[in-house]
Amino acid sequence: MTDQNERHRLRMERKKAIIDAKIAAADKNIGVIIVNTGNGKGKSSSAFGMAVRALGHGVQVGVVQFIKGAMATGEELFLRRFPEQVRFHAMGEGYTWVTQDRERDIARAQLAWEQAKLFLSNPAVGLVVLDELNIALKYRYLDVHQVIADLLDRPAMQHVVVTGRAAPPELIEVADTVTEMNVVKHAFAAGIAAQAGTEW
Amino acid sequence: MTDQNERHRLRMERKKAIIDAKIAAADKNIGVIIVNTGNGKGKSSSAFGMAVRALGHGVQVGVVQFIKGAMATGEELFLRRFPEQVRFHAMGEGYTWVTQDRERDIARAQLAWEQAKLFLSNPAVGLVVLDELNIALKYRYLDVHQVIADLLDRPAMQHVVVTGRAAPPELIEVADTVTEMNVVKHAFAAGIAAQAGTEW
């Protein structure tokens, strides 16, 4: 057992030296664009987890939801309790197959983008969550080049998180961190409903 | 434009019928085991986003962090503000290459599991977050079969979220929803530090 523990210590000592060097090399502090995409669970919830981290550090948070809005979600119910730190705008009316009205969806998306631009031009907002923006881009409700221009024009220290399936390649190109959430298995396929507290 | 809008409406009408049927088939409400694994960003943050959703719905949340604990994170600073709804236990002392002490890591992991078991036997706790548990399993600090037995023995309506790289196959087997967070790109590789409000 002592040998195993000593081998463990030596291995971890070497690993620490490697990781410390990487951490020393990654010394820039700057606002980043984070994109959560893919078909798996966790894209929006991860964005709201980052909101929690930001709130813990006293950072102001702005949220715009592009699709959600027809039904109050847990994240909205909770984050609205902190109006001095979080501004929450659920500006969608449901998924495209629920609204079934393209012109109205476009008008809603453009209105939501106007709100997003207010956050993106305000250096007091440290984290901007643009929930399901990728869906609005996928359906071309918003012009991806204009969206990217506005994102790149934001204050230098401001972080942005964009969520939704099918992130466009142009957005992935300019993003700093991109994660693809992939389904390994999903309870929904086994007949389990989307439930309060996990999915919404 | 009218033609395009009408085609959109018909396509979305058909899509809605298909999705409504799937939603009708997924009618079970039951506690689920959710696993967030992979090398990408978003595993822990997604778990804390689910905590936010649960809090919005008035659900009690229990958190055990298996690796984190040496440094106060944004999630801990924020969630500790709600002691009546969230019980937060950051019981780790850092990653294995920081502690470099296998016996001590094992003792800490076992202590953390004792706390987890208190949550897993309490039906008043609706969501249990077991952050970085996969790391403790990967290093065999805990016995995966015992952990699974305790997970399966929990109250029927309780949800559990397990995070960390390299989830063991035995855990994936019993989980209801498993997501692999895959790196498409990461700011760290481009020299940007892990920052307050996004990574911790």
GROMACS .gro file of C-alpha atoms in nm:
model
  400
    1MET     CA    1   0.000   0.000   0.000
    2THR     CA    2   0.288   0.239   0.084
    3ASP     CA    3   0.450   0.170  -0.255
    4GLN     CA    4   0.122   0.236  -0.433
    5ASN     CA    5   0.079   0.562  -0.241
    6GLU     CA    6   0.434   0.673  -0.318
    7ARG     CA    7   0.393   0.591  -0.689
    8HIS     CA    8   0.068   0.790  -0.684
    9ARG     CA    9   0.245   1.087  -0.524
   10LEU     CA   10   0.527   1.087  -0.780
   11ARG     CA   11   0.286   1.055  -1.072
   12MET     CA   12   0.074   1.342  -0.938
   13GLU     CA   13   0.384   1.556  -0.874
   14ARG     CA   14   0.482   1.520  -1.241
   15LYS     CA   15   0.125   1.586  -1.353
   16LYS     CA   16   0.109   1.899  -1.139
   17ALA     CA   17   0.426   2.039  -1.299
   18ILE     CA   18   0.274   1.993  -1.646
   19ILE     CA   19  -0.060   2.145  -1.549
   20ASP     CA   20   0.104   2.436  -1.363
   21ALA     CA   21   0.301   2.521  -1.678
   22LYS     CA   22  -0.020   2.520  -1.883
   23ILE     CA   23  -0.195   2.741  -1.626
   24ALA     CA   24   0.100   2.984  -1.628
   25ALA     CA   25   0.079   3.002  -2.009
   26ALA     CA   26  -0.296   3.076  -1.997
   27ASP     CA   27  -0.265   3.413  -1.828
   28LYS     CA   28  -0.501   3.632  -2.031
   29ASN     CA   29  -0.814   3.761  -1.860
   30ILE     CA   30  -1.057   3.883  -2.120
   31GLY     CA   31  -1.424   3.850  -2.207
   32VAL     CA   32  -1.496   3.529  -2.396
   33ILE     CA   33  -1.768   3.401  -2.626
   34ILE     CA   34  -1.885   3.056  -2.513
   35VAL     CA   35  -2.111   2.844  -2.734
   36ASN     CA   36  -2.306   2.540  -2.607
   37THR     CA   37  -2.446   2.338  -2.893
   38GLY     CA   38  -2.532   1.977  -2.992
   39ASN     CA   39  -2.842   1.764  -2.941
   40GLY     CA   40  -2.773   1.662  -2.581
   41LYS     CA   41  -2.896   1.795  -2.250
   42GLY     CA   42  -2.707   2.071  -2.070
   43LYS     CA   43  -2.677   2.362  -2.313
   44SER     CA   44  -2.910   2.608  -2.137
   45SER     CA   45  -2.859   2.464  -1.790
   46SER     CA   46  -2.482   2.515  -1.825
   47ALA     CA   47  -2.543   2.879  -1.920
   48PHE     CA   48  -2.754   2.925  -1.607
   49GLY     CA   49  -2.486   2.752  -1.401
   50MET     CA   50  -2.241   3.013  -1.530
   51ALA     CA   51  -2.495   3.279  -1.428
   52VAL     CA   52  -2.485   3.133  -1.075
   53ARG     CA   53  -2.104   3.151  -1.073
   54ALA     CA   54  -2.114   3.512  -1.195
   55LEU     CA   55  -2.370   3.604  -0.927
   56GLY     CA   56  -2.147   3.445  -0.663
   57HIS     CA   57  -1.867   3.678  -0.771
   58GLY     CA   58  -2.093   3.985  -0.767
   59VAL     CA   59  -2.106   4.011  -1.147
   60GLN     CA   60  -2.415   4.160  -1.318
   61VAL     CA   61  -2.596   3.919  -1.553
   62GLY     CA   62  -2.822   3.987  -1.851
   63VAL     CA   63  -3.039   3.707  -1.992
   64VAL     CA   64  -3.230   3.702  -2.320
   65GLN     CA   65  -3.427   3.389  -2.408
   66PHE     CA   66  -3.504   3.369  -2.780
   67ILE     CA   67  -3.746   3.075  -2.790
   68LYS     CA   68  -3.858   3.028  -2.434
   69GLY     CA   69  -4.111   3.272  -2.291
   70ALA     CA   70  -4.454   3.110  -2.336
   71MET     CA   71  -4.415   2.921  -2.007
   72ALA     CA   72  -4.235   3.028  -1.687
   73THR     CA   73  -3.927   2.810  -1.634
   74GLY     CA   74  -3.749   2.735  -1.307
   75GLU     CA   75  -3.453   2.947  -1.416
   76GLU     CA   76  -3.680   3.246  -1.480
   77LEU     CA   77  -3.876   3.202  -1.157
   78PHE     CA   78  -3.556   3.185  -0.955
   79LEU     CA   79  -3.337   3.445  -1.126
   80ARG     CA   80  -3.614   3.706  -1.124
   81ARG     CA   81  -3.576   3.711  -0.745
   82PHE     CA   82  -3.255   3.914  -0.788
   83PRO     CA   83  -3.356   4.212  -1.004
   84GLU     CA   84  -3.056   4.415  -0.891
   85GLN     CA   85  -2.810   4.159  -1.024
   86VAL     CA   86  -3.000   3.985  -1.304
   87ARG     CA   87  -3.207   4.131  -1.584
   88PHE     CA   88  -3.415   3.850  -1.732
   89HIS     CA   89  -3.600   3.878  -2.064
   90ALA     CA   90  -3.787   3.568  -2.183
   91MET     CA   91  -3.885   3.700  -2.525
   92GLY     CA   92  -3.982   3.392  -2.723
   93GLU     CA   93  -4.325   3.242  -2.768
   94GLY     CA   94  -4.229   2.878  -2.804
   95TYR     CA   95  -4.055   2.657  -3.054
   96THR     CA   96  -4.110   2.715  -3.426
   97TRP     CA   97  -4.345   2.417  -3.449
   98VAL     CA   98  -4.560   2.563  -3.172
   99THR     CA   99  -4.591   2.918  -3.306
  100GLN     CA  100  -4.618   2.805  -3.673
  101ASP     CA  101  -4.595   3.171  -3.775
  102ARG     CA  102  -4.269   3.264  -3.942
  103GLU     CA  103  -4.324   3.638  -3.970
  104ARG     CA  104  -4.418   3.666  -3.607
  105ASP     CA  105  -4.116   3.452  -3.503
  106ILE     CA  106  -3.889   3.685  -3.703
  107ALA     CA  107  -4.037   3.995  -3.542
  108ARG     CA  108  -3.994   3.841  -3.193
  109ALA     CA  109  -3.635   3.738  -3.264
  110GLN     CA  110  -3.549   4.088  -3.384
  111LEU     CA  111  -3.705   4.243  -3.076
  112ALA     CA  112  -3.505   4.001  -2.860
  113TRP     CA  113  -3.186   4.097  -3.045
  114GLU     CA  114  -3.251   4.465  -2.970
  115GLN     CA  115  -3.258   4.373  -2.600
  116ALA     CA  116  -2.940   4.167  -2.643
  117LYS     CA  117  -2.770   4.468  -2.802
  118LEU     CA  118  -2.852   4.680  -2.496
  119PHE     CA  119  -2.662   4.428  -2.280
  120LEU     CA  120  -2.382   4.399  -2.537
  121SER     CA  121  -2.322   4.773  -2.523
  122ASN     CA  122  -2.325   4.797  -2.141
  123PRO     CA  123  -1.988   4.733  -1.973
  124ALA     CA  124  -2.164   4.702  -1.635
  125VAL     CA  125  -2.309   4.369  -1.751
  126GLY     CA  126  -2.036   4.110  -1.700
  127LEU     CA  127  -2.214   3.805  -1.837
  128VAL     CA  128  -2.474   3.794  -2.115
  129VAL     CA  129  -2.675   3.473  -2.164
  130LEU     CA  130  -2.830   3.442  -2.511
  131ASP     CA  131  -3.042   3.132  -2.464
  132GLU     CA  132  -3.147   2.948  -2.784
  133LEU     CA  133  -2.998   3.218  -3.004
  134ASN     CA  134  -2.862   2.939  -3.228
  135ILE     CA  135  -3.220   2.840  -3.316
  136ALA     CA  136  -3.302   3.195  -3.429
  137LEU     CA  137  -2.984   3.188  -3.642
  138LYS     CA  138  -3.057   2.841  -3.783
  139TYR     CA  139  -3.399   2.955  -3.910
  140ARG     CA  140  -3.240   3.279  -4.038
  141TYR     CA  141  -3.464   3.492  -3.818
  142LEU     CA  142  -3.152   3.699  -3.755
  143ASP     CA  143  -2.858   3.774  -3.982
  144VAL     CA  144  -2.557   3.581  -3.853
  145HIS     CA  145  -2.309   3.842  -3.978
  146GLN     CA  146  -2.487   4.124  -3.799
  147VAL     CA  147  -2.512   3.916  -3.481
  148ILE     CA  148  -2.138   3.841  -3.493
  149ALA     CA  149  -2.051   4.206  -3.559
  150ASP     CA  150  -2.254   4.308  -3.252
  151LEU     CA  151  -2.096   4.031  -3.040
  152LEU     CA  152  -1.742   4.135  -3.137
  153ASP     CA  153  -1.824   4.500  -3.068
  154ARG     CA  154  -1.907   4.435  -2.701
  155PRO     CA  155  -1.704   4.557  -2.399
  156ALA     CA  156  -1.364   4.385  -2.371
  157MET     CA  157  -1.424   4.215  -2.036
  158GLN     CA  158  -1.780   4.098  -2.102
  159HIS     CA  159  -1.850   3.724  -2.130
  160VAL     CA  160  -2.126   3.592  -2.356
  161VAL     CA  161  -2.283   3.246  -2.355
  162VAL     CA  162  -2.484   3.139  -2.660
  163THR     CA  163  -2.693   2.820  -2.647
  164GLY     CA  164  -2.898   2.608  -2.885
  165ARG     CA  165  -2.867   2.322  -3.131
  166ALA     CA  166  -2.696   2.369  -3.465
  167ALA     CA  167  -2.468   2.665  -3.391
  168PRO     CA  168  -2.372   2.819  -3.728
  169PRO     CA  169  -2.009   2.767  -3.840
  170GLU     CA  170  -1.956   3.146  -3.857
  171LEU     CA  171  -2.033   3.174  -3.485
  172ILE     CA  172  -1.814   2.876  -3.394
  173GLU     CA  173  -1.532   3.045  -3.585
  174VAL     CA  174  -1.538   3.360  -3.368
  175ALA     CA  175  -1.615   3.185  -3.037
  176ASP     CA  176  -1.345   3.122  -2.775
  177THR     CA  177  -1.494   2.810  -2.617
  178VAL     CA  178  -1.732   2.575  -2.797
  179THR     CA  179  -1.879   2.262  -2.643
  180GLU     CA  180  -2.093   2.006  -2.818
  181MET     CA  181  -2.335   1.838  -2.579
  182ASN     CA  182  -2.389   1.490  -2.725
  183VAL     CA  183  -2.662   1.248  -2.624
  184VAL     CA  184  -2.532   0.919  -2.489
  185LYS     CA  185  -2.882   0.835  -2.365
  186HIS     CA  186  -3.188   1.039  -2.278
  187ALA     CA  187  -3.471   0.964  -2.032
  188PHE     CA  188  -3.726   1.111  -2.276
  189ALA     CA  189  -3.662   0.824  -2.519
  190ALA     CA  190  -3.743   0.581  -2.235
  191GLY     CA  191  -4.085   0.740  -2.184
  192ILE     CA  192  -3.991   0.981  -1.905
  193ALA     CA  193  -4.141   1.330  -1.934
  194ALA     CA  194  -3.947   1.657  -1.934
  195GLN     CA  195  -3.967   1.740  -1.564
  196ALA     CA  196  -3.967   2.055  -1.353
  197GLY     CA  197  -3.628   2.108  -1.193
  198THR     CA  198  -3.426   1.915  -1.448
  199GLU     CA  199  -3.550   2.016  -1.797
  200TRP     CA  200  -3.727   2.345  -1.716
  201MET     CA  201  -4.309   3.569  -4.902
  202THR     CA  202  -4.668   3.452  -4.841
  203ASP     CA  203  -4.591   3.117  -5.005
  204GLN     CA  204  -4.281   3.076  -4.793
  205ASN     CA  205  -4.476   3.159  -4.478
  206GLU     CA  206  -4.752   2.913  -4.566
  207ARG     CA  207  -4.501   2.636  -4.642
  208HIS     CA  208  -4.337   2.712  -4.306
  209ARG     CA  209  -4.673   2.688  -4.129
  210LEU     CA  210  -4.758   2.351  -4.288
  211ARG     CA  211  -4.414   2.209  -4.215
  212MET     CA  212  -4.435   2.322  -3.852
  213GLU     CA  213  -4.790   2.185  -3.819
  214ARG     CA  214  -4.665   1.839  -3.924
  215LYS     CA  215  -4.364   1.869  -3.696
  216LYS     CA  216  -4.587   1.963  -3.403
  217ALA     CA  217  -4.803   1.652  -3.453
  218ILE     CA  218  -4.494   1.429  -3.440
  219ILE     CA  219  -4.350   1.603  -3.134
  220ASP     CA  220  -4.687   1.606  -2.954
  221ALA     CA  221  -4.711   1.229  -3.000
  222LYS     CA  222  -4.362   1.184  -2.855
  223ILE     CA  223  -4.448   1.407  -2.558
  224ALA     CA  224  -4.771   1.211  -2.500
  225ALA     CA  225  -4.570   0.887  -2.500
  226ALA     CA  226  -4.319   1.025  -2.247
  227ASP     CA  227  -4.564   1.054  -1.961
  228LYS     CA  228  -4.370   0.909  -1.669
  229ASN     CA  229  -4.272   1.144  -1.387
  230ILE     CA  230  -4.004   0.980  -1.178
  231GLY     CA  231  -3.668   1.065  -1.028
  232VAL     CA  232  -3.386   1.029  -1.279
  233ILE     CA  233  -3.010   0.982  -1.269
  234ILE     CA  234  -2.839   1.233  -1.497
  235VAL     CA  235  -2.469   1.199  -1.580
  236ASN     CA  236  -2.262   1.482  -1.734
  237THR     CA  237  -1.928   1.353  -1.857
  238GLY     CA  238  -1.669   1.416  -2.132
  239ASN     CA  239  -1.371   1.651  -2.156
  240GLY     CA  240  -1.565   1.964  -2.253
  241LYS     CA  241  -1.691   2.259  -2.051
  242GLY     CA  242  -2.038   2.252  -1.898
  243LYS     CA  243  -2.056   1.941  -1.680
  244SER     CA  244  -2.068   2.111  -1.339
  245SER     CA  245  -2.224   2.434  -1.466
  246SER     CA  246  -2.513   2.234  -1.615
  247ALA     CA  247  -2.567   2.065  -1.277
  248PHE     CA  248  -2.583   2.407  -1.110
  249GLY     CA  249  -2.821   2.529  -1.379
  250MET     CA  250  -3.048   2.236  -1.287
  251ALA     CA  251  -3.014   2.345  -0.923
  252VAL     CA  252  -3.141   2.690  -1.030
  253ARG     CA  253  -3.439   2.531  -1.205
  254ALA     CA  254  -3.516   2.319  -0.900
  255LEU     CA  255  -3.494   2.625  -0.673
  256GLY     CA  256  -3.733   2.811  -0.903
  257HIS     CA  257  -3.987   2.532  -0.853
  258GLY     CA  258  -3.941   2.533  -0.474
  259VAL     CA  259  -3.748   2.204  -0.470
  260GLN     CA  260  -3.488   2.136  -0.199
  261VAL     CA  261  -3.133   2.083  -0.330
  262GLY     CA  262  -2.838   1.898  -0.178
  263VAL     CA  263  -2.488   1.950  -0.319
  264VAL     CA  264  -2.175   1.748  -0.250
  265GLN     CA  265  -1.854   1.849  -0.425
  266PHE     CA  266  -1.598   1.566  -0.428
  267ILE     CA  267  -1.291   1.748  -0.562
  268LYS     CA  268  -1.367   2.115  -0.520
  269GLY     CA  269  -1.344   2.265  -0.173
  270ALA     CA  270  -0.997   2.415  -0.142
  271MET     CA  271  -1.116   2.742  -0.301
  272ALA     CA  272  -1.458   2.909  -0.278
  273THR     CA  273  -1.630   2.896  -0.617
  274GLY     CA  274  -1.900   3.128  -0.749
  275GLU     CA  275  -2.157   2.849  -0.722
  276GLU     CA  276  -2.074   2.795  -0.356
  277LEU     CA  277  -2.070   3.166  -0.271
  278PHE     CA  278  -2.409   3.214  -0.436
  279LEU     CA  279  -2.595   2.898  -0.333
  280ARG     CA  280  -2.491   2.932   0.030
  281ARG     CA  281  -2.714   3.241   0.043
  282PHE     CA  282  -3.019   3.009   0.052
  283PRO     CA  283  -2.953   2.775   0.344
  284GLU     CA  284  -3.320   2.686   0.375
  285GLN     CA  285  -3.337   2.551   0.019
  286VAL     CA  286  -2.979   2.442  -0.053
  287ARG     CA  287  -2.740   2.241   0.159
  288PHE     CA  288  -2.393   2.283   0.013
  289HIS     CA  289  -2.095   2.065   0.107
  290ALA     CA  290  -1.767   2.134  -0.074
  291MET     CA  291  -1.573   1.839   0.064
  292GLY     CA  292  -1.275   1.805  -0.167
  293GLU     CA  293  -0.931   1.950  -0.126
  294GLY     CA  294  -0.836   1.992  -0.490
  295TYR     CA  295  -0.753   1.773  -0.786
  296THR     CA  296  -0.547   1.459  -0.733
  297TRP     CA  297  -0.236   1.625  -0.873
  298VAL     CA  298  -0.272   1.907  -0.618
  299THR     CA  299  -0.324   1.694  -0.308
  300GLN     CA  300  -0.074   1.423  -0.416
  301ASP     CA  301  -0.189   1.216  -0.121
  302ARG     CA  302  -0.387   0.911  -0.216
  303GLU     CA  303  -0.482   0.794   0.133
  304ARG     CA  304  -0.605   1.138   0.229
  305ASP     CA  305  -0.803   1.168  -0.099
  306ILE     CA  306  -0.968   0.833  -0.028
  307ALA     CA  307  -1.062   0.936   0.326
  308ARG     CA  308  -1.209   1.266   0.196
  309ALA     CA  309  -1.405   1.090  -0.078
  310GLN     CA  310  -1.551   0.844   0.171
  311LEU     CA  311  -1.650   1.125   0.404
  312ALA     CA  312  -1.816   1.304   0.110
  313TRP     CA  313  -2.003   0.985   0.019
  314GLU     CA  314  -2.138   0.963   0.375
  315GLN     CA  315  -2.285   1.312   0.324
  316ALA     CA  316  -2.422   1.211  -0.017
  317LYS     CA  317  -2.594   0.911   0.145
  318LEU     CA  318  -2.771   1.143   0.390
  319PHE     CA  319  -2.922   1.328   0.092
  320LEU     CA  320  -2.993   1.002  -0.093
  321SER     CA  321  -3.199   0.874   0.199
  322ASN     CA  322  -3.398   1.196   0.248
  323PRO     CA  323  -3.715   1.224   0.035
  324ALA     CA  324  -3.740   1.597   0.119
  325VAL     CA  325  -3.435   1.657  -0.101
  326GLY     CA  326  -3.564   1.669  -0.460
  327LEU     CA  327  -3.234   1.717  -0.641
  328VAL     CA  328  -2.892   1.588  -0.538
  329VAL     CA  329  -2.584   1.726  -0.716
  330LEU     CA  330  -2.277   1.500  -0.688
  331ASP     CA  331  -2.014   1.722  -0.845
  332GLU     CA  332  -1.698   1.547  -0.971
  333LEU     CA  333  -1.809   1.214  -0.827
  334ASN     CA  334  -1.686   1.052  -1.152
  335ILE     CA  335  -1.329   1.154  -1.064
  336ALA     CA  336  -1.354   0.980  -0.725
  337LEU     CA  337  -1.486   0.670  -0.907
  338LYS     CA  338  -1.218   0.684  -1.178
  339TYR     CA  339  -0.940   0.680  -0.915
  340ARG     CA  340  -1.129   0.405  -0.727
  341TYR     CA  341  -1.154   0.619  -0.414
  342LEU     CA  342  -1.507   0.482  -0.389
  343ASP     CA  343  -1.647   0.145  -0.489
  344VAL     CA  344  -1.863   0.193  -0.798
  345HIS     CA  345  -2.095  -0.097  -0.707
  346GLN     CA  346  -2.164   0.043  -0.361
  347VAL     CA  347  -2.222   0.392  -0.506
  348ILE     CA  348  -2.469   0.251  -0.761
  349ALA     CA  349  -2.650   0.048  -0.496
  350ASP     CA  350  -2.693   0.363  -0.285
  351LEU     CA  351  -2.809   0.566  -0.588
  352LEU     CA  352  -3.070   0.306  -0.684
  353ASP     CA  353  -3.191   0.286  -0.325
  354ARG     CA  354  -3.288   0.657  -0.312
  355PRO     CA  355  -3.645   0.796  -0.290
  356ALA     CA  356  -3.848   0.733  -0.609
  357MET     CA  357  -3.902   1.099  -0.702
  358GLN     CA  358  -3.551   1.223  -0.626
  359HIS     CA  359  -3.331   1.342  -0.914
  360VAL     CA  360  -2.952   1.301  -0.903
  361VAL     CA  361  -2.693   1.473  -1.121
  362VAL     CA  362  -2.342   1.326  -1.133
  363THR     CA  363  -2.061   1.518  -1.301
  364GLY     CA  364  -1.697   1.464  -1.395
  365ARG     CA  365  -1.481   1.327  -1.674
  366ALA     CA  366  -1.463   0.957  -1.743
  367ALA     CA  367  -1.794   0.836  -1.599
  368PRO     CA  368  -1.758   0.460  -1.540
  369PRO     CA  369  -1.956   0.230  -1.775
  370GLU     CA  370  -2.142   0.078  -1.477
  371LEU     CA  371  -2.283   0.420  -1.387
  372ILE     CA  372  -2.374   0.501  -1.749
  373GLU     CA  373  -2.561   0.170  -1.759
  374VAL     CA  374  -2.794   0.262  -1.471
  375ALA     CA  375  -2.832   0.632  -1.559
  376ASP     CA  376  -3.145   0.767  -1.732
  377THR     CA  377  -2.984   1.059  -1.914
  378VAL     CA  378  -2.617   1.074  -2.008
  379THR     CA  379  -2.455   1.363  -2.191
  380GLU     CA  380  -2.101   1.378  -2.316
  381MET     CA  381  -1.967   1.733  -2.322
  382ASN     CA  382  -1.713   1.736  -2.604
  383VAL     CA  383  -1.457   2.009  -2.667
  384VAL     CA  384  -1.490   2.175  -3.007
  385LYS     CA  385  -1.254   2.450  -2.893
  386HIS     CA  386  -1.147   2.588  -2.557
  387ALA     CA  387  -1.027   2.937  -2.462
  388PHE     CA  388  -0.768   2.784  -2.225
  389ALA     CA  389  -0.577   2.638  -2.521
  390ALA     CA  390  -0.558   2.989  -2.668
  391GLY     CA  391  -0.390   3.124  -2.354
  392ILE     CA  392  -0.701   3.252  -2.176
  393ALA     CA  393  -0.714   3.180  -1.800
  394ALA     CA  394  -0.995   3.001  -1.619
  395GLN     CA  395  -1.200   3.303  -1.512
  396ALA     CA  396  -1.435   3.388  -1.227
  397GLY     CA  397  -1.795   3.371  -1.342
  398THR     CA  398  -1.742   3.127  -1.625
  399GLU     CA  399  -1.512   2.847  -1.501
  400TRP     CA  400  -1.552   2.888  -1.123
   0.00000   0.00000   0.00000
